[in-house]
Short mmCIF file of C-alpha atoms and ligand atoms in Angstrom, two decimals:
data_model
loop_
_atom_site.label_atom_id
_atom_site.label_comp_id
_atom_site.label_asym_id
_atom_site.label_seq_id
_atom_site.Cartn_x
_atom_site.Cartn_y
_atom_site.Cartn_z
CA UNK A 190 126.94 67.04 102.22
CA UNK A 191 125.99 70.59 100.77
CA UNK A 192 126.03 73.80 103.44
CA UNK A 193 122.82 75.48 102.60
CA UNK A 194 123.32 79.00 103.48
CA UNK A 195 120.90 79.65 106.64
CA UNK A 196 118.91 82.82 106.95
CA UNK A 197 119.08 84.35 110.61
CA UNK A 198 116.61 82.85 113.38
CA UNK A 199 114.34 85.80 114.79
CA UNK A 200 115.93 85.83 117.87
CA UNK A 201 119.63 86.59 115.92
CA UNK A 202 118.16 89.21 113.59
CA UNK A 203 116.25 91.16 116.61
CA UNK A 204 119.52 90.95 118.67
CA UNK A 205 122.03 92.04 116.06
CA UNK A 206 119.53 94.81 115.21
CA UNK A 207 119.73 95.41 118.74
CA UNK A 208 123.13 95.58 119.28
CA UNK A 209 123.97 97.66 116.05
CA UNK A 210 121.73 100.73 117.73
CA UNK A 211 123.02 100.40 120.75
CA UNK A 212 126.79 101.20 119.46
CA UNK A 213 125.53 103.40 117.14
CA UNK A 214 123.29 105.44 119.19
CA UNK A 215 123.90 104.37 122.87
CA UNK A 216 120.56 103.87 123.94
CA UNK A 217 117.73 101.04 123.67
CA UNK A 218 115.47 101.25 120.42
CA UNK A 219 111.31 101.46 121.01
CA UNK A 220 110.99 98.70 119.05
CA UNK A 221 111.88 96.32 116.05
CA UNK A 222 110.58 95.38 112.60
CA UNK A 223 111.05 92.83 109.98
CA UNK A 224 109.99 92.12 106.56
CA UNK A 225 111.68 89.59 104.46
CA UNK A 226 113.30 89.36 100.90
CA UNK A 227 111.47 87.13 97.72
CA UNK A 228 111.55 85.01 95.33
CA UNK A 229 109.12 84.83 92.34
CA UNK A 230 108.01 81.34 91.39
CA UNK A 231 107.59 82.46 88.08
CA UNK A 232 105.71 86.07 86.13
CA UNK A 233 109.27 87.61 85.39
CA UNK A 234 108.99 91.34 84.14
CA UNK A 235 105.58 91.19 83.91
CA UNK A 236 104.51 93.35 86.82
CA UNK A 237 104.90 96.88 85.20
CA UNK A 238 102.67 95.69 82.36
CA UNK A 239 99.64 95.41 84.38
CA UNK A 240 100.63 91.49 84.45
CA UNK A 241 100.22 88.66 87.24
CA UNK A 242 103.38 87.45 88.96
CA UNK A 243 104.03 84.44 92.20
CA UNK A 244 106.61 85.75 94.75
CA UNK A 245 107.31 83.97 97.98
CA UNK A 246 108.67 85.64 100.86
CA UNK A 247 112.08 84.47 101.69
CA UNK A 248 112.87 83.73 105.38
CA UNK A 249 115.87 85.66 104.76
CA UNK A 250 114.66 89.15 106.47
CA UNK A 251 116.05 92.49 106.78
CA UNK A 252 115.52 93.80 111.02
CA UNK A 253 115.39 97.54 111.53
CA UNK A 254 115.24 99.03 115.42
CA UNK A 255 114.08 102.27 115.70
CA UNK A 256 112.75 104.61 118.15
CA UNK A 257 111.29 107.73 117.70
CA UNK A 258 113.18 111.80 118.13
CA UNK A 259 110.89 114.79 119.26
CA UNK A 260 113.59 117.37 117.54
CA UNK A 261 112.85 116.06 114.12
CA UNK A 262 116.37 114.89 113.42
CA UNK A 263 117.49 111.45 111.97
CA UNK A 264 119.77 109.30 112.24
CA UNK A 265 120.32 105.89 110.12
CA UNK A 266 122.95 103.18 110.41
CA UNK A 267 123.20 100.19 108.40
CA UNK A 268 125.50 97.06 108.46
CA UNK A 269 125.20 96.74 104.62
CA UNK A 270 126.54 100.59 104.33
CA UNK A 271 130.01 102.03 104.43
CA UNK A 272 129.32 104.88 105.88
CA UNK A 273 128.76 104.28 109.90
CA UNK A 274 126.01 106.55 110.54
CA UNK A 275 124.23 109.29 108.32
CA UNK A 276 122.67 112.59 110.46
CA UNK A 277 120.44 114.75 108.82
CA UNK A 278 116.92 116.13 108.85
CA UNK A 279 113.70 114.39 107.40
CA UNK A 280 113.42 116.98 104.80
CA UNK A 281 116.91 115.77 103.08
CA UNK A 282 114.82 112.33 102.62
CA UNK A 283 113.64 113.63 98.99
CA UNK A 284 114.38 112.82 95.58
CA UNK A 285 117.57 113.97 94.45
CA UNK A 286 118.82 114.45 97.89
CA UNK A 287 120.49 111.09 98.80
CA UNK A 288 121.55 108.16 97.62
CA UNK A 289 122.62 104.78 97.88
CA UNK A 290 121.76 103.02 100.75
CA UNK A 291 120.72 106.00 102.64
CA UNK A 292 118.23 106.87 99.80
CA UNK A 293 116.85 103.10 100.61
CA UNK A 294 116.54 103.35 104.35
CA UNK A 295 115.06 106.98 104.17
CA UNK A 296 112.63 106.59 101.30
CA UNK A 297 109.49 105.80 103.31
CA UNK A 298 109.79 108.62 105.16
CA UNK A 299 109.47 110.79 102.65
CA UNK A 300 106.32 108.84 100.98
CA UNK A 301 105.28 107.92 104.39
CA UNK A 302 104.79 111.88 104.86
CA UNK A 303 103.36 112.42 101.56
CA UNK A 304 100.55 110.38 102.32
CA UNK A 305 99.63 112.63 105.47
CA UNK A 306 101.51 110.31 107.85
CA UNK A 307 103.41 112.52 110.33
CA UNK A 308 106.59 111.11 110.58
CA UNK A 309 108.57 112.34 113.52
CA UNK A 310 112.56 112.03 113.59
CA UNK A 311 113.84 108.76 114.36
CA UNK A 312 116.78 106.87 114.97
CA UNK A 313 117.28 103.81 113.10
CA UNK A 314 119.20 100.46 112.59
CA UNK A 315 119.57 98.48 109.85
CA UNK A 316 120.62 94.56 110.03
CA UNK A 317 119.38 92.40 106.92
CA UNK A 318 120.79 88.52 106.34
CA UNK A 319 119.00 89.02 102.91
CA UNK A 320 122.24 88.56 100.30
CA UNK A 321 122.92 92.07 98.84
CA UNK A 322 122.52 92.22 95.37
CA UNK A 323 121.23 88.48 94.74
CA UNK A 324 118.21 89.64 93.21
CA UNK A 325 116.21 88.41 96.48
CA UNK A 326 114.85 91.79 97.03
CA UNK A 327 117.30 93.22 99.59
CA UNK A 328 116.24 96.09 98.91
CA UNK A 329 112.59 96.26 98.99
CA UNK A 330 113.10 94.13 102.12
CA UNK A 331 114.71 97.17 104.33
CA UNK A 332 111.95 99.96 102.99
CA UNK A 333 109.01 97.68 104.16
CA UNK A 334 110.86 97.13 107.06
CA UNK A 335 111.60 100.76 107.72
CA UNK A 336 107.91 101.73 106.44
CA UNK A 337 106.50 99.53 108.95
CA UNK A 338 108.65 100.98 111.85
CA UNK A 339 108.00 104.77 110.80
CA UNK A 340 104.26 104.22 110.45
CA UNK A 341 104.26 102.38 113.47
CA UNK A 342 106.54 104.96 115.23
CA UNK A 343 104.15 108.06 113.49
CA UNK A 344 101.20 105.93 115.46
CA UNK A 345 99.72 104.06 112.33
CA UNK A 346 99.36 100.46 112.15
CA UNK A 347 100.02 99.63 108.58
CA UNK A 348 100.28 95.90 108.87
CA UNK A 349 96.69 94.89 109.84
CA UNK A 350 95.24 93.67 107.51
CA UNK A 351 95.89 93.51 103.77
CA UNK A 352 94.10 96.76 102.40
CA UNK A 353 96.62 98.45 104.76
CA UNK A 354 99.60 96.13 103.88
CA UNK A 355 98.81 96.95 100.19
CA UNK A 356 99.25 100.72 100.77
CA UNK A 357 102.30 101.12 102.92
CA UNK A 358 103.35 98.50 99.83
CA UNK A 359 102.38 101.46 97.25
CA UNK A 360 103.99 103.63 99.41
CA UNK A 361 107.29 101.79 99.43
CA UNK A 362 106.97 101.23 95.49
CA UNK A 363 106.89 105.06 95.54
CA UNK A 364 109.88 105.36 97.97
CA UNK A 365 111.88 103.31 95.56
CA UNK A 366 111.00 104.96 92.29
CA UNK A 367 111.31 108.37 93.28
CA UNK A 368 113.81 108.45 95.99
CA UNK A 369 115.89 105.59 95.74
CA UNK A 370 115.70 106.31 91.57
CA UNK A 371 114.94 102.73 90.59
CA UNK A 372 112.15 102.48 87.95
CA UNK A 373 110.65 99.22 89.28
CA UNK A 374 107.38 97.69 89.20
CA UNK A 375 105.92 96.81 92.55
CA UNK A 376 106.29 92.70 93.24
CA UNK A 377 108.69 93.26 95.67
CA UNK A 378 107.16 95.04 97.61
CA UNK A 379 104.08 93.29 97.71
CA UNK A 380 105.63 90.06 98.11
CA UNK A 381 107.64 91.54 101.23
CA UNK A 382 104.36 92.68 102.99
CA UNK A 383 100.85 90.78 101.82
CA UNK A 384 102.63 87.14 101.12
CA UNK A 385 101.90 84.25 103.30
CA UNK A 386 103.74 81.68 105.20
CA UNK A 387 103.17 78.44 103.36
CA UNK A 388 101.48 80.27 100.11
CA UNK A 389 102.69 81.88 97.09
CA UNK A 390 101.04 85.14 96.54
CA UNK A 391 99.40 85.57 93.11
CA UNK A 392 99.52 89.48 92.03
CA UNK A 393 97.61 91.09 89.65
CA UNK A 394 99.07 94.37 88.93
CA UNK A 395 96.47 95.28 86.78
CA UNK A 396 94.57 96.23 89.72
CA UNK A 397 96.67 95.65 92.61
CA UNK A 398 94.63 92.44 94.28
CA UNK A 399 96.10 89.38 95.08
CA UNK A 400 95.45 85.74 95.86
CA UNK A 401 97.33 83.39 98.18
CA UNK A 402 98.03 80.34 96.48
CA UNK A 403 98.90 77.07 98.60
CA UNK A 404 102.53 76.39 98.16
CA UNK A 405 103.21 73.73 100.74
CA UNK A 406 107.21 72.12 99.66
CA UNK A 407 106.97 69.54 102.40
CA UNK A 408 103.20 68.38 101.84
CA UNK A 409 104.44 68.06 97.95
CA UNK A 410 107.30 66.67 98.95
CA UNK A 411 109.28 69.00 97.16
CA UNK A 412 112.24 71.63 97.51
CA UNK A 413 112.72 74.67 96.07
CA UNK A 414 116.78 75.74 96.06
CA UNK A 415 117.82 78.92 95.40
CA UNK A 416 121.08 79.50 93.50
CA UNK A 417 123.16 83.06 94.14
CA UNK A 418 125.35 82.88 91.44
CA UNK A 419 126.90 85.83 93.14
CA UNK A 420 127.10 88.01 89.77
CA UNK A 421 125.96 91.04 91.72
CA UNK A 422 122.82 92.85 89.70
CA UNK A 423 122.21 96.45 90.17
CA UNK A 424 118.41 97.66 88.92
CA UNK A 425 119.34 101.03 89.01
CA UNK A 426 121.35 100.55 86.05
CA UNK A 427 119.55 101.41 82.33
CA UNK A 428 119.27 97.64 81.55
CA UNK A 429 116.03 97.30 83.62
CA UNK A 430 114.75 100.82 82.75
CA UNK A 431 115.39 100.05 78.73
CA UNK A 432 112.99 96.92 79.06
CA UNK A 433 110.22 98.82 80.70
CA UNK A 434 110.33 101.60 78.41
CA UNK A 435 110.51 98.84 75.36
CA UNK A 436 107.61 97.51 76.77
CA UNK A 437 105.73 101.03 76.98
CA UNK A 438 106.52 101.39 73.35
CA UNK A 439 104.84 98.38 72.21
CA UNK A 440 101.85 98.83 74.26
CA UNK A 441 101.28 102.72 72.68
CA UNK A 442 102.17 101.34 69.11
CA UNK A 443 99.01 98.34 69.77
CA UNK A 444 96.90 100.92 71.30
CA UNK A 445 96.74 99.10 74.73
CA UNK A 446 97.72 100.84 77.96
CA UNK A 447 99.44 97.74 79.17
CA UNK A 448 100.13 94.85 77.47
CA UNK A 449 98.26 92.91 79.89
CA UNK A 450 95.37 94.13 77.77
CA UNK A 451 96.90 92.02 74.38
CA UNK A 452 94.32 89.20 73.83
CA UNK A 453 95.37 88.23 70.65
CA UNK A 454 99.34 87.78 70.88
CA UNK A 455 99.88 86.81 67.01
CA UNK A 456 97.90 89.78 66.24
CA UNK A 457 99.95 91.89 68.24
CA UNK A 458 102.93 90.67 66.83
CA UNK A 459 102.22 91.27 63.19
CA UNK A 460 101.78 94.87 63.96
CA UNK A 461 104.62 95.48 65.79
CA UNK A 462 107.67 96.56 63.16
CA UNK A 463 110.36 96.42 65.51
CA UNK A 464 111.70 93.30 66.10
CA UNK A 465 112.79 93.89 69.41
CA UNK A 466 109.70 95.11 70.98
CA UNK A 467 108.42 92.20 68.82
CA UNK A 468 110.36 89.97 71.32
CA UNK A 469 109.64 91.64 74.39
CA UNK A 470 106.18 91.93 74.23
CA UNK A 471 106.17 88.03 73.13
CA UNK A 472 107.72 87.40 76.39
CA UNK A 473 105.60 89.63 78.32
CA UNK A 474 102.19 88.26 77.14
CA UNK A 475 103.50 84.57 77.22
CA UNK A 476 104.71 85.11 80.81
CA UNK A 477 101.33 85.93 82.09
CA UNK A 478 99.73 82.66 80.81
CA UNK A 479 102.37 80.71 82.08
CA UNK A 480 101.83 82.15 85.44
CA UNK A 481 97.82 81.07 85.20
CA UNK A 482 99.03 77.54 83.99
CA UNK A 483 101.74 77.20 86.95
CA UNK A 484 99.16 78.20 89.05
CA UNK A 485 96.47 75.71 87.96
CA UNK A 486 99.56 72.87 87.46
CA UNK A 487 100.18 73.32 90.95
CA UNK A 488 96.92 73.38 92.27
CA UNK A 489 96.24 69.97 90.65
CA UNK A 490 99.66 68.41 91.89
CA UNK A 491 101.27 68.35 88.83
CA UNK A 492 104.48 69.49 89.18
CA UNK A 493 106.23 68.57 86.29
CA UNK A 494 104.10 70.97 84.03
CA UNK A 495 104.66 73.38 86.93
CA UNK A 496 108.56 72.80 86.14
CA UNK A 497 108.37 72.81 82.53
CA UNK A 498 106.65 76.26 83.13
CA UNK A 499 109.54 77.45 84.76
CA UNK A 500 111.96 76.20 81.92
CA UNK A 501 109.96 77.65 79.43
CA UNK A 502 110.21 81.18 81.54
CA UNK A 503 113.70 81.01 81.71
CA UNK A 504 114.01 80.85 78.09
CA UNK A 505 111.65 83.18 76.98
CA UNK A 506 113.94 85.49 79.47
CA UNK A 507 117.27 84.50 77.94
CA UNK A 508 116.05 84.66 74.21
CA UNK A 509 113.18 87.37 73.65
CA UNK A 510 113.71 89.75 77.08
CA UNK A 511 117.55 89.40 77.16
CA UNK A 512 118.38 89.90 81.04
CA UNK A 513 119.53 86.30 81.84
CA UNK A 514 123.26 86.12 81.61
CA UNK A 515 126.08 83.35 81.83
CA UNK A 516 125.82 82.63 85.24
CA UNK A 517 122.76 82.14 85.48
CA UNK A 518 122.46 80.37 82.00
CA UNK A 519 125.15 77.68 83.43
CA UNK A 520 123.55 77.01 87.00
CA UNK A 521 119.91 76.82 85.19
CA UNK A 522 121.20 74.31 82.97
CA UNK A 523 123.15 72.16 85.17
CA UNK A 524 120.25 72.41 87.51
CA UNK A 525 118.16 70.88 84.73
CA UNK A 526 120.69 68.27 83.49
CA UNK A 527 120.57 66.89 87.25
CA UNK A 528 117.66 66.40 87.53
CA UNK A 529 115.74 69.41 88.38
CA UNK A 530 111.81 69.57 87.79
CA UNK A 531 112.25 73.01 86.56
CA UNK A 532 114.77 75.54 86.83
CA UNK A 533 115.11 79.95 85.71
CA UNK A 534 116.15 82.89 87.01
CA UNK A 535 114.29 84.63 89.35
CA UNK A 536 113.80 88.28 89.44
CA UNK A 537 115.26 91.57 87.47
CA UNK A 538 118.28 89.47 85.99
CA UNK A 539 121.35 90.35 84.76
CA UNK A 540 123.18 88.20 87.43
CA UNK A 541 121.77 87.57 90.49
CA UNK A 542 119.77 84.30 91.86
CA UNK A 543 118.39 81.44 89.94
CA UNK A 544 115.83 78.88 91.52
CA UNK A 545 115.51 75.24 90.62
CA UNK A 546 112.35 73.28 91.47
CA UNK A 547 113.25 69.89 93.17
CA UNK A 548 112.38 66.60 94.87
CA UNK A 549 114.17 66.71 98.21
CA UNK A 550 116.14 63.26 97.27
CA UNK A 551 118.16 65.08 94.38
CA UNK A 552 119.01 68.14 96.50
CA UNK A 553 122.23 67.14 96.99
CA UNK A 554 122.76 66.44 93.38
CA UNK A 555 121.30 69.18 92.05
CA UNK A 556 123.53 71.70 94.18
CA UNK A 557 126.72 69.48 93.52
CA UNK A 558 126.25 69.74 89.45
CA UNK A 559 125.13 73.53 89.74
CA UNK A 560 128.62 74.18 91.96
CA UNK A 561 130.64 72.19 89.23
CA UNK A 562 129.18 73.65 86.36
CA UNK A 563 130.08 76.91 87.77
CA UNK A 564 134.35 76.18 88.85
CA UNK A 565 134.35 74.00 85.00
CA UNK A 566 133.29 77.75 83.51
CA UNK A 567 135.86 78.98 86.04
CA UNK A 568 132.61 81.45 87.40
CA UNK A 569 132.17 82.15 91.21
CA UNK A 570 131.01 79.25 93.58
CA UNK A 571 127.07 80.10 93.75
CA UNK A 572 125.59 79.99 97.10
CA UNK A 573 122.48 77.59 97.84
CA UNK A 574 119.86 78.74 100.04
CA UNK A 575 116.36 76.50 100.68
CA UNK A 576 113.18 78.75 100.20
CA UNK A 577 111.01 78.17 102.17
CA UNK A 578 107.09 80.40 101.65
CA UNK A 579 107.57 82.68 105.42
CA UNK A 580 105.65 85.06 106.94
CA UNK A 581 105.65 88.86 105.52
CA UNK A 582 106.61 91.85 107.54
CA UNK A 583 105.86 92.52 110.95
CA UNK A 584 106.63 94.49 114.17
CA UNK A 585 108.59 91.31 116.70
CA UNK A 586 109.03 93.99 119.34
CA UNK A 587 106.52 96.68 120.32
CA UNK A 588 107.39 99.97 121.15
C1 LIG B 217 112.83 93.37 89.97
C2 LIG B 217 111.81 94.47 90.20
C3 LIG B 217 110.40 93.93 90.16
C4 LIG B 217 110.15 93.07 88.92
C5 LIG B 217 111.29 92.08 88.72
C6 LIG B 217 111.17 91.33 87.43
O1 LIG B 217 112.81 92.48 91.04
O2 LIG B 217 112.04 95.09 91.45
O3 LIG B 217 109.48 95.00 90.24
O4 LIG B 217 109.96 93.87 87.80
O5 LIG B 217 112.55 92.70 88.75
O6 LIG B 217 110.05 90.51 87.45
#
C-alpha cells in the first residue's frame, strides 16, 4: 500500500501556528490565517504573457498567527527559516532590505502599505505543511497568508469577495517581485486566494478575470497524484527570469505586447529569426489553446483528451521551453507507461513536482512505477501527495 503524504488537518495547522508564537513571543496571537499552496492543471509559463492558466488550490496550507504592536516594531518567526526570530521595523520590509524567507513573510507589508493600507507592527508566526521548494507554491502560500492577516490586522477585510481577493492577490504578486526579487507572473497568487473548493480556477492574465471551472475527482471518478520528485527548484534563480525575458523579446520583435495577442502562430514563427525564441513562443501560444481544449475536454467528460492535453504540455515544456529536467522527465514517463491518463510537470520547473491524471484503481500502480523508475535512475524517492481542489485563503480564527 502507498503512504500518500497528508497535508495538515485545520485543527493541526492552527495549533502548531499557535504554539510556534507562543514560544516565540510568549503571548496568545489575535488571530490566525491560512491560504494554501497550488497546482496548475495545465497553462505552464503562460501567465506573464497575458495567457490563461488552471491552478487548484492544494489542501496543503501555510498558517500564520499574528497579532497586532502599537510601537510599530515587528517581529517574524518561521518554522521553514533558520534563523529563530527576525526583529526589526516595518520600514526594513523594502526592496533590497531583506531576504530570504524574511523578504517572503515581510513583503505584504510593504505593498500592503503602498496601497494606503496602514499597517501597524505585528508579531507573526509562520507554520506551512506546503513542501518547500516542490514547486507547489510555498511561497506564494505564506504572503497571501501573511497579506490576509496584515490587512485584516490594519482593519481591512481583503477576502470578501473576489474583486478584493484579486487585489490583495496583485498586491502579493508585487510583494514577490519587488521584495522577495522573484520575477514571477501572478498564478500563484491567484490560485492561493480566488480558487475554489471543488473547481479549478481558469485565469486570464490578460485582464486579470477568472472563471471557476468544475473539477469534481470523485464525481469523475478520478485522482489526481502529485509527484515531488524532491529536486528542490529555486525561481529566484536566472533560469525562470531568462524565459520571461525570451518571451518579451519575441513579443517586441512580432509587434504584440504579449504574445497572448499572436493569432496566427505559423505567421509568427516565420518572422521570428531566432530559433530559440522561435521555440518559446511556440510553446507559449500552443499552451494557451491547450488550456481552452482541457477546459472544454473536461467539461464534456472526456478525460482522455483532457490527459493527452497534459502530455502534450509536458512536452512542449521539455522540448521548446526547456525547464523540465530528469526527474521530472522519469516520473512523467513512468507515470504514463502505468497507466496514467495524462501526466507533466506542474509549475516553474527545473525540478520540483510533477502531476499525473488518474483513475483511482491504478493509484497504486501508478505511484509504485513512478517510485521505481526513480531508485532504477538511482534519483531521490519522490513523494506522492493526492490533490484534492480546497478552499483558498481565509482568516480560521478572528481577532
Ligand atoms: C511559477 C511562477 C508562476 C508561473 C509558473 C509557470 O510557479 O510563480 O507565476 O509563471 O511558474 O507557469
Amino acid at each position: 500500500m502507498s503512504e500518500w503524504q497528508q497535508a495538515w488537518t485545520a485543527e493541526t495547522g492552527v495549533r502548531t501556528a499557535q504554539e510556534l508564537f507562543r514560544r516565540a513571543f510568549g503571548a496568545e496571537p489575535d488571530g490566525v490565517w491560512a491560504s494554501p499552496g497550488r497546482v496548475n492543471l495545465i497553462g505552464e509559463h503562460t501567465d506573464y504573457n497575458g495567457g490563461l492558466c488552471l491552478p487548484i488550490a492544494l489542501p496543503h496550507r501555510t498558517y500564520v498567527a499574528a497579532s497586532a504592536r502599537s510601537d510599530g516594531r515587528v517581529r517574524m518567526t518561521t518554522d521553514i527559516g533558520t534563523e529563530p526570530v527576525w526583529e526589526g521595523t516595518l520600514a526594513e520590509l523594502a526592496p533590497r532590505k531583506v531576504s530570504g524567507w524574511v523578504a517572503y513573510c515581510g513583503g505584504p507589508a510593504w505593498a500592503l502599505t503602498g496601497a494606503g493600507v496602514a499597517v501597524p507592527g505585528f508579531d507573526l508566526a509562520v507554520a506551512s505543511c506546503v513542501p518547500l521548494g516542490a514547486g507547489l507554491s510555498s511561497s506564494a502560500a505564506v504572503e497571501c497568508a501573511v497579506g490576509l492577516a496584515l490587512a485584516q490586522l490594519a482593519g481591512h477585510r481583503l477576502d470578501a469577495g473576489d474583486a478584493d481577493r484579486a487585489r490583495l492577490a496583485a498586491l502579493c504578486v508585487r510583494a514577490e517581485n519587488e521584495v522577495a526579487g522573484a520575477p514571477t507572473g501572478g498564478m500563484d497568487q491567484a490560485a492561493s486566494l480566488r480558487a475554489q473548493a471543488g473547481h479549478a480556477l481558469l485565469l486570464d492574465c490578460r485582464d486579470g478575470s477568472v472563471e471557476q471551472v468544475r473539477f469534481d475527482l470523485d464525481a469523475a471518478g478520478l485522482a489526481l497524484l502529485v509527484i515531488d520528485t524532491r529536486a528542490s527548484h529555486s525561481l529566484a534563480d536566472g533560469q525562470y527570469g531568462a524565459r520571461r525575458a525570451a518571451c518579451e523579446r519575441g513579443a517586441a520583435r512580432l509587434g504584440v505586447t504579449t504574445l497572448r495577442e499572436v493569432t496566427d502562430l505559423n505567421a509568427a514563427l516565420a518572422a521570428l529569426d531566432d530559433d530559440e525564441v522561435r521555440r518559446r513562443v511556440r510553446h507559449v501560444v500552443t499552451e494557451i489553446g491547450r488550456v481552452t481544449d482541457f477546459v472544454a475536454a473536461s467539461e464534456a467528460g472526456d478525460w482522455a483528451t483532457a490527459g493527452r492535453l497534459m502530455d502534450a504540455s509536458h512536452d512542449s515544456l521539455r522540448d521548446d521551453y526547456e525547464v523540465s529536467c530528469v526527474e521530472l522527465d522519469v516520473v512523467v514517463a513512468a507515470a504514463r507507461g502505468a497507466g496514467a491518463l495524462g501526466a507533466r510537470m506542474t509549475g516553474g520547473g527545473f525540478g520540483g513536482s510533477a502531476i499525473a491524471l488518474v483513475r483511482p484503481e491504478k493509484m497504486e500502480t501508478v505511484a509504485h512505477a513512478v517510485r521505481v523508475a526513480a531508485s532504477v535512475r538511482g534519483l531521490p524517492t519522490p513523494e506522492i501527495h493526492l490533490a484534492i481542489p480546497s478552499d483558498p485563503g481565509a482568516c480560521l480564527i478572528e481577532p
